[in-house]
Amino acid sequence: MTGAAIEANGLGMTYGRKRGWALRDCSFRLPTGRICALVGPNGAGKSTLLSLAAGLLRPAEGSVRVLGSTPAEARPRIAYVSQDKPLYPQLTVADTLWAGAQLNPATWDRAAADRIAGVLPQDAKVRTLSGGQRTRLALSLALGKRPELMLLDEPMADLDPLVRHQLMGVLMAEAAEHGTTIVMSSHILTELEGACDYLLLVDGGRVRLGGESDDIVAAHSVLTGQARDLAPHTVVESSTTGRQLTALVRREGPVDDTAWDVKEPSLEELLLAHLRSPEAPALLTPSAHARNEVAAI
């Protein structure tokens, strides 16, 4: 088993009585070298989890380890891009990239940064840039640092589809060439399906789905037919149209294909079904289980 980029055990974070727990008893393991989609509804704890991993917050309970160290110790090896992408508004693009080089002298890769920021006007001040341009600049700083772990919180929400596709390609190439682990929070499920090989679905303050995307999808089937007995399979979601039943199930043994039309769900179908069915049992593949837990499959 490879090393862990992030490992959480009983992780909890609260923002006080009124707001309650953002995370509670959250345990999972993310192996290194993966491109991980971090998904979940608004308020599920995704941003909190990324901030804890980046060392910007301290947990109320439990622990989180990053690259085998505490988040504070691992900080030089991490790049974090938050939703608001804080940059110095009075600096120019060139000044910002120069600052990135000065703050990361041992690892700075200007060529990597330029792959994203090279199209920006170098003498333009940050405050004059559009939201999409600021996103490019923030991502270029993260990439130029040559981190072992990139934490990206809704990084491309303000980009048009073509630019999102281009930047996803750059990030995937980075991961393939350098073994960089990327954790990306996003609501754009269709784009995550082709780019990410690992999945963490956070809901209710815990990880409800975790592991290799292909393995999680392969553990489910969409069944359509007139039968009503779905045992022994675990039903995630079902609906009836006339006499026909359609159900997304987690398979518990072979499926009777004489009674059911069987197909594999897309990742988007699977995620939406689990988001609509918060009572469905959690599923973590062996690689996603923290070391003090017993793997479910």
PDB file of C-alpha atoms in Angstrom:
ATOM      1  CA  MET A   1       0.000   0.000   0.000  1.00  0.00           C
ATOM      2  CA  THR A   2       1.348   3.429  -0.944  1.00  0.00           C
ATOM      3  CA  GLY A   3       1.872   6.225   1.554  1.00  0.00           C
ATOM      4  CA  ALA A   4      -0.955   8.477   2.604  1.00  0.00           C
ATOM      5  CA  ALA A   5      -1.303  12.012   1.308  1.00  0.00           C
ATOM      6  CA  ILE A   6      -4.025  12.666   3.910  1.00  0.00           C
ATOM      7  CA  GLU A   7      -5.182  10.430   6.745  1.00  0.00           C
ATOM      8  CA  ALA A   8      -7.934  11.457   9.155  1.00  0.00           C
ATOM      9  CA  ASN A   9      -8.977   9.583  12.295  1.00  0.00           C
ATOM     10  CA  GLY A  10     -12.129  10.640  14.144  1.00  0.00           C
ATOM     11  CA  LEU A  11     -11.654  14.153  12.765  1.00  0.00           C
ATOM     12  CA  GLY A  12     -14.104  16.752  14.056  1.00  0.00           C
ATOM     13  CA  MET A  13     -14.473  20.500  13.643  1.00  0.00           C
ATOM     14  CA  THR A  14     -17.119  22.767  15.135  1.00  0.00           C
ATOM     15  CA  TYR A  15     -17.771  26.469  14.699  1.00  0.00           C
ATOM     16  CA  GLY A  16     -19.783  26.848  17.906  1.00  0.00           C
ATOM     17  CA  ARG A  17     -23.228  25.920  19.135  1.00  0.00           C
ATOM     18  CA  LYS A  18     -25.175  27.917  16.586  1.00  0.00           C
ATOM     19  CA  ARG A  19     -23.392  26.511  13.524  1.00  0.00           C
ATOM     20  CA  GLY A  20     -22.774  23.057  14.945  1.00  0.00           C
ATOM     21  CA  TRP A  21     -20.285  20.499  13.658  1.00  0.00           C
ATOM     22  CA  ALA A  22     -18.850  20.903  10.175  1.00  0.00           C
ATOM     23  CA  LEU A  23     -17.098  17.523  10.498  1.00  0.00           C
ATOM     24  CA  ARG A  24     -17.699  14.815  13.099  1.00  0.00           C
ATOM     25  CA  ASP A  25     -16.029  11.424  13.476  1.00  0.00           C
ATOM     26  CA  CYS A  26     -14.583  11.744   9.967  1.00  0.00           C
ATOM     27  CA  SER A  27     -12.077   8.995   9.130  1.00  0.00           C
ATOM     28  CA  PHE A  28     -10.500   8.174   5.779  1.00  0.00           C
ATOM     29  CA  ARG A  29      -7.192   7.679   3.986  1.00  0.00           C
ATOM     30  CA  LEU A  30      -6.131   9.188   0.656  1.00  0.00           C
ATOM     31  CA  PRO A  31      -3.128   7.459  -0.965  1.00  0.00           C
ATOM     32  CA  THR A  32      -0.441   9.568  -2.627  1.00  0.00           C
ATOM     33  CA  GLY A  33      -0.354  10.130  -6.362  1.00  0.00           C
ATOM     34  CA  ARG A  34      -4.121  10.315  -6.871  1.00  0.00           C
ATOM     35  CA  ILE A  35      -6.339  12.947  -8.463  1.00  0.00           C
ATOM     36  CA  CYS A  36      -9.166  13.049  -5.956  1.00  0.00           C
ATOM     37  CA  ALA A  37     -12.617  14.567  -6.426  1.00  0.00           C
ATOM     38  CA  LEU A  38     -13.959  15.962  -3.161  1.00  0.00           C
ATOM     39  CA  VAL A  39     -17.707  16.309  -3.562  1.00  0.00           C
ATOM     40  CA  GLY A  40     -20.737  16.915  -1.399  1.00  0.00           C
ATOM     41  CA  PRO A  41     -23.611  19.361  -0.857  1.00  0.00           C
ATOM     42  CA  ASN A  42     -23.076  22.900   0.353  1.00  0.00           C
ATOM     43  CA  GLY A  43     -22.216  22.947   4.037  1.00  0.00           C
ATOM     44  CA  ALA A  44     -21.066  19.312   4.035  1.00  0.00           C
ATOM     45  CA  GLY A  45     -17.597  20.172   5.374  1.00  0.00           C
ATOM     46  CA  LYS A  46     -15.510  20.097   2.177  1.00  0.00           C
ATOM     47  CA  SER A  47     -13.874  23.502   2.687  1.00  0.00           C
ATOM     48  CA  THR A  48     -13.348  22.752   6.372  1.00  0.00           C
ATOM     49  CA  LEU A  49     -11.609  19.490   5.510  1.00  0.00           C
ATOM     50  CA  LEU A  50      -9.281  21.223   3.041  1.00  0.00           C
ATOM     51  CA  SER A  51      -8.491  23.986   5.552  1.00  0.00           C
ATOM     52  CA  LEU A  52      -7.661  21.391   8.208  1.00  0.00           C
ATOM     53  CA  ALA A  53      -5.381  19.538   5.795  1.00  0.00           C
ATOM     54  CA  ALA A  54      -3.684  22.818   4.868  1.00  0.00           C
ATOM     55  CA  GLY A  55      -3.046  23.592   8.536  1.00  0.00           C
ATOM     56  CA  LEU A  56      -5.207  26.713   8.538  1.00  0.00           C
ATOM     57  CA  LEU A  57      -7.566  25.263  11.167  1.00  0.00           C
ATOM     58  CA  ARG A  58      -6.975  23.064  14.193  1.00  0.00           C
ATOM     59  CA  PRO A  59      -9.436  20.199  14.745  1.00  0.00           C
ATOM     60  CA  ALA A  60     -11.760  20.177  17.724  1.00  0.00           C
ATOM     61  CA  GLU A  61     -11.308  16.428  18.004  1.00  0.00           C
ATOM     62  CA  GLY A  62      -9.474  13.609  16.283  1.00  0.00           C
ATOM     63  CA  SER A  63      -6.432  14.039  14.075  1.00  0.00           C
ATOM     64  CA  VAL A  64      -5.325  14.588  10.503  1.00  0.00           C
ATOM     65  CA  ARG A  65      -1.914  13.671   9.080  1.00  0.00           C
ATOM     66  CA  VAL A  66      -0.611  15.082   5.817  1.00  0.00           C
ATOM     67  CA  LEU A  67       2.236  13.407   3.913  1.00  0.00           C
ATOM     68  CA  GLY A  68       3.130  11.540   7.091  1.00  0.00           C
ATOM     69  CA  SER A  69       3.441  14.714   9.185  1.00  0.00           C
ATOM     70  CA  THR A  70       1.290  17.267  10.907  1.00  0.00           C
ATOM     71  CA  PRO A  71      -0.261  19.805   8.518  1.00  0.00           C
ATOM     72  CA  ALA A  72       2.043  22.506   9.918  1.00  0.00           C
ATOM     73  CA  GLU A  73       5.148  20.392   9.298  1.00  0.00           C
ATOM     74  CA  ALA A  74       3.984  19.485   5.798  1.00  0.00           C
ATOM     75  CA  ARG A  75       3.097  23.056   4.782  1.00  0.00           C
ATOM     76  CA  PRO A  76       6.211  23.602   2.593  1.00  0.00           C
ATOM     77  CA  ARG A  77       5.142  20.556   0.563  1.00  0.00           C
ATOM     78  CA  ILE A  78       1.507  21.677   0.139  1.00  0.00           C
ATOM     79  CA  ALA A  79      -0.157  24.181  -2.175  1.00  0.00           C
ATOM     80  CA  TYR A  80      -3.641  25.370  -1.236  1.00  0.00           C
ATOM     81  CA  VAL A  81      -6.011  27.443  -3.378  1.00  0.00           C
ATOM     82  CA  SER A  82      -9.102  28.575  -1.480  1.00  0.00           C
ATOM     83  CA  GLN A  83     -12.413  29.659  -2.970  1.00  0.00           C
ATOM     84  CA  ASP A  84     -11.696  33.367  -2.534  1.00  0.00           C
ATOM     85  CA  LYS A  85      -8.154  33.053  -3.986  1.00  0.00           C
ATOM     86  CA  PRO A  86      -6.542  35.808  -1.867  1.00  0.00           C
ATOM     87  CA  LEU A  87      -3.912  37.749  -3.816  1.00  0.00           C
ATOM     88  CA  TYR A  88      -2.277  41.112  -3.218  1.00  0.00           C
ATOM     89  CA  PRO A  89      -4.402  43.517  -5.313  1.00  0.00           C
ATOM     90  CA  GLN A  90      -1.682  46.168  -5.659  1.00  0.00           C
ATOM     91  CA  LEU A  91       0.869  43.786  -7.200  1.00  0.00           C
ATOM     92  CA  THR A  92       1.159  43.114 -10.895  1.00  0.00           C
ATOM     93  CA  VAL A  93       1.031  39.632 -12.376  1.00  0.00           C
ATOM     94  CA  ALA A  94       4.820  39.706 -12.808  1.00  0.00           C
ATOM     95  CA  ASP A  95       5.311  40.891  -9.220  1.00  0.00           C
ATOM     96  CA  THR A  96       3.064  38.101  -7.939  1.00  0.00           C
ATOM     97  CA  LEU A  97       5.029  35.438  -9.787  1.00  0.00           C
ATOM     98  CA  TRP A  98       8.298  36.983  -8.559  1.00  0.00           C
ATOM     99  CA  ALA A  99       6.984  36.777  -4.986  1.00  0.00           C
ATOM    100  CA  GLY A 100       6.096  33.133  -5.544  1.00  0.00           C
ATOM    101  CA  ALA A 101       9.667  32.444  -6.602  1.00  0.00           C
ATOM    102  CA  GLN A 102      11.112  34.301  -3.601  1.00  0.00           C
ATOM    103  CA  LEU A 103       8.874  32.472  -1.130  1.00  0.00           C
ATOM    104  CA  ASN A 104       9.654  29.052  -2.605  1.00  0.00           C
ATOM    105  CA  PRO A 105      13.301  29.296  -3.706  1.00  0.00           C
ATOM    106  CA  ALA A 106      14.074  25.594  -3.349  1.00  0.00           C
ATOM    107  CA  THR A 107      11.211  24.307  -5.480  1.00  0.00           C
ATOM    108  CA  TRP A 108       9.974  27.147  -7.690  1.00  0.00           C
ATOM    109  CA  ASP A 109       9.358  26.146 -11.320  1.00  0.00           C
ATOM    110  CA  ARG A 110       8.685  29.224 -13.423  1.00  0.00           C
ATOM    111  CA  ALA A 111       8.000  27.162 -16.533  1.00  0.00           C
ATOM    112  CA  ALA A 112       5.228  25.309 -14.703  1.00  0.00           C
ATOM    113  CA  ALA A 113       3.731  28.574 -13.468  1.00  0.00           C
ATOM    114  CA  ASP A 114       3.887  30.061 -16.960  1.00  0.00           C
ATOM    115  CA  ARG A 115       1.898  27.175 -18.396  1.00  0.00           C
ATOM    116  CA  ILE A 116      -1.117  28.693 -16.658  1.00  0.00           C
ATOM    117  CA  ALA A 117      -0.209  32.376 -16.154  1.00  0.00           C
ATOM    118  CA  GLY A 118       1.708  32.934 -19.385  1.00  0.00           C
ATOM    119  CA  VAL A 119      -1.390  34.259 -21.190  1.00  0.00           C
ATOM    120  CA  LEU A 120      -1.992  36.950 -18.547  1.00  0.00           C
ATOM    121  CA  PRO A 121      -0.834  40.559 -19.061  1.00  0.00           C
ATOM    122  CA  GLN A 122       2.308  40.633 -16.939  1.00  0.00           C
ATOM    123  CA  ASP A 123       2.099  44.364 -16.104  1.00  0.00           C
ATOM    124  CA  ALA A 124      -1.587  44.276 -15.092  1.00  0.00           C
ATOM    125  CA  LYS A 125      -2.341  44.790 -11.419  1.00  0.00           C
ATOM    126  CA  VAL A 126      -4.213  41.979  -9.694  1.00  0.00           C
ATOM    127  CA  ARG A 127      -7.116  44.272  -8.800  1.00  0.00           C
ATOM    128  CA  THR A 128      -7.801  44.856 -12.512  1.00  0.00           C
ATOM    129  CA  LEU A 129      -7.977  41.168 -13.393  1.00  0.00           C
ATOM    130  CA  SER A 130     -11.232  39.354 -13.994  1.00  0.00           C
ATOM    131  CA  GLY A 131     -12.303  36.527 -11.716  1.00  0.00           C
ATOM    132  CA  GLY A 132     -11.106  33.956 -14.246  1.00  0.00           C
ATOM    133  CA  GLN A 133      -7.740  35.676 -14.603  1.00  0.00           C
ATOM    134  CA  ARG A 134      -7.256  35.741 -10.828  1.00  0.00           C
ATOM    135  CA  THR A 135      -8.040  32.040 -10.787  1.00  0.00           C
ATOM    136  CA  ARG A 136      -5.326  31.441 -13.390  1.00  0.00           C
ATOM    137  CA  LEU A 137      -2.819  33.412 -11.342  1.00  0.00           C
ATOM    138  CA  ALA A 138      -3.660  31.587  -8.105  1.00  0.00           C
ATOM    139  CA  LEU A 139      -3.359  28.202  -9.811  1.00  0.00           C
ATOM    140  CA  SER A 140      -0.056  29.205 -11.395  1.00  0.00           C
ATOM    141  CA  LEU A 141       1.359  30.032  -7.958  1.00  0.00           C
ATOM    142  CA  ALA A 142       0.217  26.658  -6.676  1.00  0.00           C
ATOM    143  CA  LEU A 143       1.690  24.783  -9.614  1.00  0.00           C
ATOM    144  CA  GLY A 144       4.920  26.770  -9.633  1.00  0.00           C
ATOM    145  CA  LYS A 145       5.598  25.778  -6.030  1.00  0.00           C
ATOM    146  CA  ARG A 146       5.964  22.169  -7.228  1.00  0.00           C
ATOM    147  CA  PRO A 147       4.038  20.786  -4.256  1.00  0.00           C
ATOM    148  CA  GLU A 148       3.628  17.139  -3.410  1.00  0.00           C
ATOM    149  CA  LEU A 149      -0.032  17.814  -2.519  1.00  0.00           C
ATOM    150  CA  MET A 150      -2.363  20.361  -4.123  1.00  0.00           C
ATOM    151  CA  LEU A 151      -5.561  21.270  -2.284  1.00  0.00           C
ATOM    152  CA  LEU A 152      -8.006  23.077  -4.552  1.00  0.00           C
ATOM    153  CA  ASP A 153     -11.322  24.405  -3.208  1.00  0.00           C
ATOM    154  CA  GLU A 154     -13.763  25.025  -6.079  1.00  0.00           C
ATOM    155  CA  PRO A 155     -10.823  26.265  -8.141  1.00  0.00           C
ATOM    156  CA  MET A 156     -12.506  26.687 -11.513  1.00  0.00           C
ATOM    157  CA  ALA A 157     -16.050  27.775 -10.742  1.00  0.00           C
ATOM    158  CA  ASP A 158     -15.545  31.170 -12.428  1.00  0.00           C
ATOM    159  CA  LEU A 159     -13.920  29.840 -15.619  1.00  0.00           C
ATOM    160  CA  ASP A 160     -15.663  29.126 -18.903  1.00  0.00           C
ATOM    161  CA  PRO A 161     -15.923  25.449 -19.952  1.00  0.00           C
ATOM    162  CA  LEU A 162     -13.092  25.599 -22.506  1.00  0.00           C
ATOM    163  CA  VAL A 163     -10.614  27.130 -20.047  1.00  0.00           C
ATOM    164  CA  ARG A 164     -11.697  24.660 -17.348  1.00  0.00           C
ATOM    165  CA  HIS A 165     -10.995  21.813 -19.747  1.00  0.00           C
ATOM    166  CA  GLN A 166      -7.564  23.227 -20.621  1.00  0.00           C
ATOM    167  CA  LEU A 167      -6.535  23.760 -16.998  1.00  0.00           C
ATOM    168  CA  MET A 168      -7.782  20.313 -15.997  1.00  0.00           C
ATOM    169  CA  GLY A 169      -5.487  18.946 -18.673  1.00  0.00           C
ATOM    170  CA  VAL A 170      -2.531  20.837 -17.205  1.00  0.00           C
ATOM    171  CA  LEU A 171      -3.280  19.514 -13.708  1.00  0.00           C
ATOM    172  CA  MET A 172      -3.663  15.934 -14.932  1.00  0.00           C
ATOM    173  CA  ALA A 173      -0.353  16.161 -16.798  1.00  0.00           C
ATOM    174  CA  GLU A 174       1.275  17.504 -13.628  1.00  0.00           C
ATOM    175  CA  ALA A 175       0.004  14.585 -11.609  1.00  0.00           C
ATOM    176  CA  ALA A 176       1.105  12.065 -14.220  1.00  0.00           C
ATOM    177  CA  GLU A 177       4.599  13.516 -14.677  1.00  0.00           C
ATOM    178  CA  HIS A 178       5.498  14.338 -11.085  1.00  0.00           C
ATOM    179  CA  GLY A 179       3.229  12.098  -9.014  1.00  0.00           C
ATOM    180  CA  THR A 180       1.533  15.120  -7.472  1.00  0.00           C
ATOM    181  CA  THR A 181      -1.524  14.320  -5.358  1.00  0.00           C
ATOM    182  CA  ILE A 182      -4.424  16.634  -6.205  1.00  0.00           C
ATOM    183  CA  VAL A 183      -7.565  17.023  -4.109  1.00  0.00           C
ATOM    184  CA  MET A 184     -10.173  19.106  -5.889  1.00  0.00           C
ATOM    185  CA  SER A 185     -13.510  20.197  -4.486  1.00  0.00           C
ATOM    186  CA  SER A 186     -16.042  20.845  -7.222  1.00  0.00           C
ATOM    187  CA  HIS A 187     -19.743  20.797  -8.078  1.00  0.00           C
ATOM    188  CA  ILE A 188     -19.056  20.126 -11.776  1.00  0.00           C
ATOM    189  CA  LEU A 189     -19.587  16.372 -11.629  1.00  0.00           C
ATOM    190  CA  THR A 190     -19.345  15.694 -15.358  1.00  0.00           C
ATOM    191  CA  GLU A 191     -15.821  17.129 -15.557  1.00  0.00           C
ATOM    192  CA  LEU A 192     -14.643  15.224 -12.507  1.00  0.00           C
ATOM    193  CA  GLU A 193     -15.624  11.900 -14.062  1.00  0.00           C
ATOM    194  CA  GLY A 194     -12.969  12.020 -16.756  1.00  0.00           C
ATOM    195  CA  ALA A 195     -10.258  13.661 -14.681  1.00  0.00           C
ATOM    196  CA  CYS A 196     -10.284  12.092 -11.224  1.00  0.00           C
ATOM    197  CA  ASP A 197      -9.326   8.537 -10.295  1.00  0.00           C
ATOM    198  CA  TYR A 198     -10.249   8.808  -6.612  1.00  0.00           C
ATOM    199  CA  LEU A 199     -13.394   9.949  -4.835  1.00  0.00           C
ATOM    200  CA  LEU A 200     -14.352  11.342  -1.457  1.00  0.00           C
ATOM    201  CA  LEU A 201     -18.038  12.121  -0.991  1.00  0.00           C
ATOM    202  CA  VAL A 202     -18.543  14.131   2.195  1.00  0.00           C
ATOM    203  CA  ASP A 203     -22.021  14.541   3.639  1.00  0.00           C
ATOM    204  CA  GLY A 204     -23.252  15.015   7.184  1.00  0.00           C
ATOM    205  CA  GLY A 205     -19.709  15.700   8.362  1.00  0.00           C
ATOM    206  CA  ARG A 206     -18.397  12.252   7.336  1.00  0.00           C
ATOM    207  CA  VAL A 207     -17.026  10.479   4.269  1.00  0.00           C
ATOM    208  CA  ARG A 208     -19.888   8.427   2.799  1.00  0.00           C
ATOM    209  CA  LEU A 209     -18.089   7.232  -0.339  1.00  0.00           C
ATOM    210  CA  GLY A 210     -14.329   6.893  -0.517  1.00  0.00           C
ATOM    211  CA  GLY A 211     -11.884   5.101  -2.763  1.00  0.00           C
ATOM    212  CA  GLU A 212     -10.986   4.432  -6.373  1.00  0.00           C
ATOM    213  CA  SER A 213     -13.679   5.877  -8.622  1.00  0.00           C
ATOM    214  CA  ASP A 214     -13.800   2.830 -10.902  1.00  0.00           C
ATOM    215  CA  ASP A 215     -14.143   0.436  -7.970  1.00  0.00           C
ATOM    216  CA  ILE A 216     -16.935   2.445  -6.369  1.00  0.00           C
ATOM    217  CA  VAL A 217     -18.856   2.660  -9.640  1.00  0.00           C
ATOM    218  CA  ALA A 218     -18.300  -1.044 -10.329  1.00  0.00           C
ATOM    219  CA  ALA A 219     -19.793  -1.929  -6.922  1.00  0.00           C
ATOM    220  CA  HIS A 220     -23.145  -0.472  -8.052  1.00  0.00           C
ATOM    221  CA  SER A 221     -25.691  -1.307 -10.728  1.00  0.00           C
ATOM    222  CA  VAL A 222     -28.828   0.307 -12.113  1.00  0.00           C
ATOM    223  CA  LEU A 223     -31.580  -2.323 -12.257  1.00  0.00           C
ATOM    224  CA  THR A 224     -34.721  -1.872 -14.334  1.00  0.00           C
ATOM    225  CA  GLY A 225     -37.620  -4.317 -14.504  1.00  0.00           C
ATOM    226  CA  GLN A 226     -41.025  -5.358 -13.243  1.00  0.00           C
ATOM    227  CA  ALA A 227     -39.778  -7.446 -10.333  1.00  0.00           C
ATOM    228  CA  ARG A 228     -39.963  -6.006  -6.833  1.00  0.00           C
ATOM    229  CA  ASP A 229     -37.562  -8.176  -4.849  1.00  0.00           C
ATOM    230  CA  LEU A 230     -34.186  -6.421  -4.703  1.00  0.00           C
ATOM    231  CA  ALA A 231     -32.741  -8.629  -1.951  1.00  0.00           C
ATOM    232  CA  PRO A 232     -29.939  -9.134  -1.055  1.00  0.00           C
ATOM    233  CA  HIS A 233     -28.719  -5.913  -2.649  1.00  0.00           C
ATOM    234  CA  THR A 234     -28.522  -2.597  -0.794  1.00  0.00           C
ATOM    235  CA  VAL A 235     -30.898  -0.087  -2.382  1.00  0.00           C
ATOM    236  CA  VAL A 236     -29.467   3.412  -2.660  1.00  0.00           C
ATOM    237  CA  GLU A 237     -32.382   4.923  -4.599  1.00  0.00           C
ATOM    238  CA  SER A 238     -35.421   3.611  -6.448  1.00  0.00           C
ATOM    239  CA  SER A 239     -38.350   4.944  -8.438  1.00  0.00           C
ATOM    240  CA  THR A 240     -41.415   3.438 -10.105  1.00  0.00           C
ATOM    241  CA  THR A 241     -42.971   4.403 -13.431  1.00  0.00           C
ATOM    242  CA  GLY A 242     -46.149   2.484 -14.112  1.00  0.00           C
ATOM    243  CA  ARG A 243     -45.268  -1.177 -13.500  1.00  0.00           C
ATOM    244  CA  GLN A 244     -41.534  -0.639 -14.031  1.00  0.00           C
ATOM    245  CA  LEU A 245     -39.095  -0.241 -11.160  1.00  0.00           C
ATOM    246  CA  THR A 246     -35.686   1.394 -11.556  1.00  0.00           C
ATOM    247  CA  ALA A 247     -33.212   1.118  -8.688  1.00  0.00           C
ATOM    248  CA  LEU A 248     -29.597   2.003  -8.121  1.00  0.00           C
ATOM    249  CA  VAL A 249     -28.184  -0.668  -5.829  1.00  0.00           C
ATOM    250  CA  ARG A 250     -24.925  -1.611  -4.223  1.00  0.00           C
ATOM    251  CA  ARG A 251     -24.555  -5.204  -5.284  1.00  0.00           C
ATOM    252  CA  GLU A 252     -24.343  -7.888  -2.602  1.00  0.00           C
ATOM    253  CA  GLY A 253     -23.582 -10.880  -4.789  1.00  0.00           C
ATOM    254  CA  PRO A 254     -24.632 -11.685  -8.376  1.00  0.00           C
ATOM    255  CA  VAL A 255     -27.590  -9.949 -10.026  1.00  0.00           C
ATOM    256  CA  ASP A 256     -30.361 -12.005 -11.656  1.00  0.00           C
ATOM    257  CA  ASP A 257     -30.141 -10.675 -15.209  1.00  0.00           C
ATOM    258  CA  THR A 258     -33.199 -12.702 -16.219  1.00  0.00           C
ATOM    259  CA  ALA A 259     -35.362 -10.533 -13.969  1.00  0.00           C
ATOM    260  CA  TRP A 260     -33.557  -7.232 -14.421  1.00  0.00           C
ATOM    261  CA  ASP A 261     -32.068  -5.096 -17.141  1.00  0.00           C
ATOM    262  CA  VAL A 262     -28.644  -4.319 -15.649  1.00  0.00           C
ATOM    263  CA  LYS A 263     -26.325  -1.422 -16.455  1.00  0.00           C
ATOM    264  CA  GLU A 264     -23.430   0.313 -14.767  1.00  0.00           C
ATOM    265  CA  PRO A 265     -24.182   3.846 -13.555  1.00  0.00           C
ATOM    266  CA  SER A 266     -22.101   6.827 -14.555  1.00  0.00           C
ATOM    267  CA  LEU A 267     -20.154   8.500 -11.783  1.00  0.00           C
ATOM    268  CA  GLU A 268     -22.550  11.455 -11.966  1.00  0.00           C
ATOM    269  CA  GLU A 269     -25.599   9.189 -11.623  1.00  0.00           C
ATOM    270  CA  LEU A 270     -24.004   7.439  -8.662  1.00  0.00           C
ATOM    271  CA  LEU A 271     -23.068  10.630  -6.829  1.00  0.00           C
ATOM    272  CA  LEU A 272     -26.456  12.257  -7.373  1.00  0.00           C
ATOM    273  CA  ALA A 273     -28.238   9.144  -6.110  1.00  0.00           C
ATOM    274  CA  HIS A 274     -26.152   9.076  -2.925  1.00  0.00           C
ATOM    275  CA  LEU A 275     -26.637  12.818  -2.405  1.00  0.00           C
ATOM    276  CA  ARG A 276     -30.405  12.368  -2.705  1.00  0.00           C
ATOM    277  CA  SER A 277     -30.285   9.407  -0.296  1.00  0.00           C
ATOM    278  CA  PRO A 278     -28.272  10.457   2.771  1.00  0.00           C
ATOM    279  CA  GLU A 279     -29.525   7.395   4.661  1.00  0.00           C
ATOM    280  CA  ALA A 280     -27.687   5.031   2.279  1.00  0.00           C
ATOM    281  CA  PRO A 281     -24.850   3.160   4.023  1.00  0.00           C
ATOM    282  CA  ALA A 282     -21.287   4.383   3.581  1.00  0.00           C
ATOM    283  CA  LEU A 283     -18.887   2.597   1.246  1.00  0.00           C
ATOM    284  CA  LEU A 284     -15.106   2.892   1.499  1.00  0.00           C
ATOM    285  CA  THR A 285     -12.713   0.733  -0.520  1.00  0.00           C
ATOM    286  CA  PRO A 286      -9.757  -0.789   1.383  1.00  0.00           C
ATOM    287  CA  SER A 287      -7.321   1.942   0.338  1.00  0.00           C
ATOM    288  CA  ALA A 288      -9.625   4.629   1.752  1.00  0.00           C
ATOM    289  CA  HIS A 289      -9.808   3.234   5.272  1.00  0.00           C
ATOM    290  CA  ALA A 290      -7.750   4.836   7.985  1.00  0.00           C
ATOM    291  CA  ARG A 291      -5.266   2.428   9.499  1.00  0.00           C
ATOM    292  CA  ASN A 292      -7.245   1.926  12.705  1.00  0.00           C
ATOM    293  CA  GLU A 293     -10.374   0.908  10.796  1.00  0.00           C
ATOM    294  CA  VAL A 294     -11.426  -2.350   9.183  1.00  0.00           C
ATOM    295  CA  ALA A 295     -12.018  -2.173   5.457  1.00  0.00           C
ATOM    296  CA  ALA A 296     -15.598  -2.621   4.268  1.00  0.00           C
ATOM    297  CA  ILE A 297     -14.866  -4.229   0.894  1.00  0.00           C
TER     298      ILE A 297
END
